[in-house]
Coordinates of C-alpha atoms in Angstrom, one line a residue:
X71 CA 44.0 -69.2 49.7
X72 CA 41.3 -66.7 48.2
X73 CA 39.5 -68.0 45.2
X74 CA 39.2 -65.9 42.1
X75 CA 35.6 -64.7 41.4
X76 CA 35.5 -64.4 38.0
X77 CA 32.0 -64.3 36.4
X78 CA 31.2 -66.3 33.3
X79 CA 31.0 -64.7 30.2
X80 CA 27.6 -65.5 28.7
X81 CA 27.0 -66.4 25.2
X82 CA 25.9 -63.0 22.8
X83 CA 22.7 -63.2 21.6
X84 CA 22.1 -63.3 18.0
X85 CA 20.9 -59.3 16.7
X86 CA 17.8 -59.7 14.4
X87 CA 18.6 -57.4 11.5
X88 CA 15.7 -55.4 10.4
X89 CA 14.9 -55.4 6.9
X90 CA 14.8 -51.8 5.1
X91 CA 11.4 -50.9 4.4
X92 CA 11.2 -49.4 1.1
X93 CA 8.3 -47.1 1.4
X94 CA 8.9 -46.0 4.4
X95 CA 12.9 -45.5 4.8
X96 CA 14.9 -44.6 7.9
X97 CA 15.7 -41.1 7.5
X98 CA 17.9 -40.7 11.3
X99 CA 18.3 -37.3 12.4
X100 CA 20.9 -35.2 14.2
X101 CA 19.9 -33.6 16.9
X102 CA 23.1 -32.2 17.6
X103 CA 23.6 -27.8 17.8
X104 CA 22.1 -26.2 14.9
X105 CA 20.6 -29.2 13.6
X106 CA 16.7 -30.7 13.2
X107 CA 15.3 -26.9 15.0
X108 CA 14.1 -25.7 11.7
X109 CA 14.4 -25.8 7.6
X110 CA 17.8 -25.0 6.7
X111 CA 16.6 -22.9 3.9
X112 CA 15.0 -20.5 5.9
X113 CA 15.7 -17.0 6.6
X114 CA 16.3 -16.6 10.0
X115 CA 16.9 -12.8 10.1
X116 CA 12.9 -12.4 10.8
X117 CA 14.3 -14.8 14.6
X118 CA 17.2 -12.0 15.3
X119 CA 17.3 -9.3 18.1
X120 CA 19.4 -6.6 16.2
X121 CA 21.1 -4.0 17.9
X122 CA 19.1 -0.7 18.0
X123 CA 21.1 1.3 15.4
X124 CA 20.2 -1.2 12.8
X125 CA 16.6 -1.3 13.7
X126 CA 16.4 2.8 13.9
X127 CA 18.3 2.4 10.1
X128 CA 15.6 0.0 8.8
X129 CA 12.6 2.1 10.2
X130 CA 13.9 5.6 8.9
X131 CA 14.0 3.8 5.6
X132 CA 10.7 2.2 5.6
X133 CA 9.5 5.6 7.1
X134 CA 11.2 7.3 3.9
X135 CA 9.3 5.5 1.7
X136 CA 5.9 5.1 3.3
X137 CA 5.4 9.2 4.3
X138 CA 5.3 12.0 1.7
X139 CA 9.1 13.3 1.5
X140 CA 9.2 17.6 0.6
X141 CA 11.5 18.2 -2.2
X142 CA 14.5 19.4 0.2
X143 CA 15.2 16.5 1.7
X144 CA 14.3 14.3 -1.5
X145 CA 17.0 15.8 -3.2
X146 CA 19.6 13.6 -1.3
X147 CA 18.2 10.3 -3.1
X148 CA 19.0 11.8 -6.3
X149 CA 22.8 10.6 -6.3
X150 CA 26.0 10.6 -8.9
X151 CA 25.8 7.7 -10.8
X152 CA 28.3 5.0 -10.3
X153 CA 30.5 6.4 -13.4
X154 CA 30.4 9.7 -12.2
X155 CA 31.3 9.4 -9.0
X156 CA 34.3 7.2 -10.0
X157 CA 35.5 10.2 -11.7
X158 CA 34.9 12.7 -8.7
X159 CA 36.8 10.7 -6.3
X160 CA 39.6 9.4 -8.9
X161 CA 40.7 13.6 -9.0
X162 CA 39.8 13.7 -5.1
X163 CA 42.0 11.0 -4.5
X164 CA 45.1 13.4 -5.7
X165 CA 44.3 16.2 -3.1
X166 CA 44.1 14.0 -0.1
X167 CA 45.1 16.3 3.1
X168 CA 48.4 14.8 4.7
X169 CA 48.2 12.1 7.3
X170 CA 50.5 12.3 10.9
X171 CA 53.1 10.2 9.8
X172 CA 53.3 12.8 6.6
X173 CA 52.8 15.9 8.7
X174 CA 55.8 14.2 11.3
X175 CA 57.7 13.4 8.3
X176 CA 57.5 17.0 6.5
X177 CA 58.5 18.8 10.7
X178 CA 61.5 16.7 10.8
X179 CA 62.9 17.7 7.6
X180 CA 62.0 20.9 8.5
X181 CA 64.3 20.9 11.5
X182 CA 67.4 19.0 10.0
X183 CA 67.3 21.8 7.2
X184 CA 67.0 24.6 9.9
X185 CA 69.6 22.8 12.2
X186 CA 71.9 22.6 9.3
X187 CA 71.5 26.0 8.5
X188 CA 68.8 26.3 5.7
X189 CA 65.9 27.9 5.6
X190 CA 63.1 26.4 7.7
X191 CA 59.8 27.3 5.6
X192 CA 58.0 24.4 4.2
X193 CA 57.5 26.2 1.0
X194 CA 54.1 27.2 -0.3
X195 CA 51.0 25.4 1.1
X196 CA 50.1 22.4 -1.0
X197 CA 46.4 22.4 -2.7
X198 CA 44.2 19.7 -0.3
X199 CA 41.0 19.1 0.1
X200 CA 39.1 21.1 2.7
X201 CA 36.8 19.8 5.0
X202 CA 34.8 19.8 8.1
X203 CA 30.8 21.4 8.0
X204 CA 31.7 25.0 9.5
X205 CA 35.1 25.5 7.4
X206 CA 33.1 24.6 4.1
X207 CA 30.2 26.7 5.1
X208 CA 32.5 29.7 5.2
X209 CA 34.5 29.1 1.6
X210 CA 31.2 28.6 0.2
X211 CA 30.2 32.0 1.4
X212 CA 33.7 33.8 0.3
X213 CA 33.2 32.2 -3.2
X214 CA 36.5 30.4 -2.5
X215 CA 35.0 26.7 -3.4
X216 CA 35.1 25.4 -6.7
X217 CA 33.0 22.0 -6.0
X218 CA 31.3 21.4 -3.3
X219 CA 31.2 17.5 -2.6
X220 CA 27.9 16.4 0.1
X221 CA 27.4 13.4 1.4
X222 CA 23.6 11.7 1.0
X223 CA 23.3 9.8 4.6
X224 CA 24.0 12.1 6.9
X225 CA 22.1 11.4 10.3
X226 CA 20.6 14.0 11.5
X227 CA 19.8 15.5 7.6
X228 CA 19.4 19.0 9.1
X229 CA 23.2 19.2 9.2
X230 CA 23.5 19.4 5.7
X231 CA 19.9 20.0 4.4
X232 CA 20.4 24.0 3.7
X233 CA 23.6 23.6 1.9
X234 CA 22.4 22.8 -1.5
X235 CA 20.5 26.0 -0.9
X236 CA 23.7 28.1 -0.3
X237 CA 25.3 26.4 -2.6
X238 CA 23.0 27.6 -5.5
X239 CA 22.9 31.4 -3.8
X240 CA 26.6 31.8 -3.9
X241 CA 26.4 29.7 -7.7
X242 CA 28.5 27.2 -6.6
X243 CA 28.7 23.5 -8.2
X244 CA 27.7 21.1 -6.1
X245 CA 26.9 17.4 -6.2
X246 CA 25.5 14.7 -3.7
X247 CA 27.5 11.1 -3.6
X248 CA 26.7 8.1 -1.9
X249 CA 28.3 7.9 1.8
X250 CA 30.1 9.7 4.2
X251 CA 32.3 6.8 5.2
X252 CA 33.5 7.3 1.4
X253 CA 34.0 11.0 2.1
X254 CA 35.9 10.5 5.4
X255 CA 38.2 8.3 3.6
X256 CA 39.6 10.8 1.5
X257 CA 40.5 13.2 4.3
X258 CA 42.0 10.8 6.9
X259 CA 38.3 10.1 8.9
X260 CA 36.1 8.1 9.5
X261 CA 33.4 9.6 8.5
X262 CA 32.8 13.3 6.8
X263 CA 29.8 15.3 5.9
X264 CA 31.0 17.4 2.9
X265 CA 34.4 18.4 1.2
X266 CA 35.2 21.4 -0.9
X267 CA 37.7 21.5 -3.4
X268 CA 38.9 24.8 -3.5
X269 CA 42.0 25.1 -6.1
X270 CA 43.4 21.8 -8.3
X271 CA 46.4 21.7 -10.0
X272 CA 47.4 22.9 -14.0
X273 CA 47.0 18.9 -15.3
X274 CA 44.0 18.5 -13.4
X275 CA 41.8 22.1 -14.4
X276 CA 40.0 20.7 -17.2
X277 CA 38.9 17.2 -15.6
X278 CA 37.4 19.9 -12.3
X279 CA 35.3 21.8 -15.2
X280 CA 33.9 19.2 -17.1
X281 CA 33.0 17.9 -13.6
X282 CA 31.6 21.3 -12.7
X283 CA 29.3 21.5 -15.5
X284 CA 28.1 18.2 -15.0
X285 CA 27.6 19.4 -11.5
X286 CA 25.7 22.8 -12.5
X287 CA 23.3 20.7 -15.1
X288 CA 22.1 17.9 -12.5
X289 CA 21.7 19.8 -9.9
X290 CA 21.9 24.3 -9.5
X291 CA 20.4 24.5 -12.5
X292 CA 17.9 21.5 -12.9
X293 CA 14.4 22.9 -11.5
X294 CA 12.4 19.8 -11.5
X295 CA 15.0 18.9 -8.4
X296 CA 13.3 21.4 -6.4
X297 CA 10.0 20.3 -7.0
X298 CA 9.6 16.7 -7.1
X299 CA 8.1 15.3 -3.7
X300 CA 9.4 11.6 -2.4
X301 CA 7.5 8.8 -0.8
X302 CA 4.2 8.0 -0.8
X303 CA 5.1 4.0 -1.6
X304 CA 3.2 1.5 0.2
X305 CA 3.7 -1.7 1.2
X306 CA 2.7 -4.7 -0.6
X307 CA 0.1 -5.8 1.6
X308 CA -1.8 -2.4 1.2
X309 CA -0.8 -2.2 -2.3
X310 CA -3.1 -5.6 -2.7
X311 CA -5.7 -4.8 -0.2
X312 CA -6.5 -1.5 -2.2
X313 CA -5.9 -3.2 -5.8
X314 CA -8.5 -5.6 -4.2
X315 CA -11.1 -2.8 -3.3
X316 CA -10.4 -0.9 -6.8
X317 CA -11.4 -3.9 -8.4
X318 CA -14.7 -4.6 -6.6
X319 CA -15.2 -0.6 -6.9
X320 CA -14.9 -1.1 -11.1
X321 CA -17.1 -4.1 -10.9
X322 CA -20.0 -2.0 -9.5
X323 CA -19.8 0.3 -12.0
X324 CA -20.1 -1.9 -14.7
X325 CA -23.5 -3.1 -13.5
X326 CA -24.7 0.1 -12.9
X327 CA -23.7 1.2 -16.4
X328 CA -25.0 -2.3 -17.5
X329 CA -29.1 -1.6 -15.5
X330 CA -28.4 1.9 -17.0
X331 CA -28.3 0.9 -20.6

């Protein structure tokens, strides 16, 4: 017969409990993911690789404000406020071109009513927006736009640049709102440079000219648009270091006006 090992258990020892100091109290950490690496409060945008578009976006702005900016390109900081370019887009908004599912919508209908044996002519063309940089450029110079809509962030600028230009040869009302993306929303896109409205309907005529005047007054006619430069803002470290050597530059001359009298 095989005897059973079995081991015997041995008796626990007795744990001595520690007593909390109360100066100096246990404060455990975590050392799990995330945790105990740095403050928790800090910023950690400084740590980040960001992708290259961002980092070209930050350094055109910083550029922007750092080098002296001529007064054609300045002009696209000097936006529609917020209120006014609620406005704008609200009558916009009404024009939108139709989408695919529209378009598909309005050709079917089309070919029922010819199929049944109506006419198939769609009627007369509705009133849309128009966009799209060459087609504007061209009712701009037939005198066909009423308002001519530009977008402020439009990489390269030179796309756009000369159009507030042609827009005041021709005297046509233009204005300058915040985004493209904006822009592109209104005519099925995702992004879009400039839109011209080129006819509105009867309910909507006197809403297009009190938005043309405003248009006229901030920017084809206001002169101090063309001639105010941009830039020239530095950073706050060499805002200091030369508020530093202004002051020691003041000081000097008050002793020498002091020995002097």
């Amino acid at each position: 017969k095989r005897r059973s090992r079995r081991k015997k258990k041995m008796p626990a020892k007795a744990s001595k409990k520690s007593k909390a100091d109360p100066l100096y109290p246990s404060r455990p950490r975590s050392f799990r993911i995330g945790n105990d690496i740095l403050p928790k409060k800090r910023n950690l945008g400084r740590y980040v690789k960001w992708p290259r578009y961002v980092r070209i976006q930050r350094q055109r702005k910083i550029l922007l404000q750092r080098l002296k900016v001529p007064p054609a390109v300045n002009q696209f900081s000097s936006k529609l406020d917020k209120s006014q370019a609620t406005d704008l887009f609200k009558l916009m908004m009404n024009y939108r071109p139709e989408s695919k599912k529209e378009k598909q919508e309005r050709l079917t209908a089309a070919a029922a009513s010819k199929a049944s044996g109506g006419s198939a002519s769609g009627g007369a063309a509705p009133v849309v927006l128009k966009y799209g940089l060459k087609h504007v450029t061209s009712l701009i110079e037939e005198k066909k736009a009423k308002l001519v809509v530009i977008a402020s962030d439009v990489v390269p600028l030179e796309l756009v640049v000369w159009m507030p230009a042609l827009c005041r040869k021709m005297d046509i009302p233009y204005c300058i709102v915040n985004n493209q993306g904006r822009l592109g929303t209104l005519v099925h896109k995702k992004a879009a440079t400039c839109v011209a409205i080129t006819a509105v309907n009867k309910e909507h005529e006197a809403k297009l000219n009190q938005l043309s005047d405003l248009c006229r007054a901030q920017y084809n006619d206001n002169a101090a648009l063309l001639k105010s430069w941009g830039g020239g803002i530095m950073g706050l470290r060499t805002q200091a270091k030369l508020a530093k050597r202004q002051k020691l530059i003041d000081e000097e001359l008050n002793k020498k006006r002091k020995l002097a009298a």
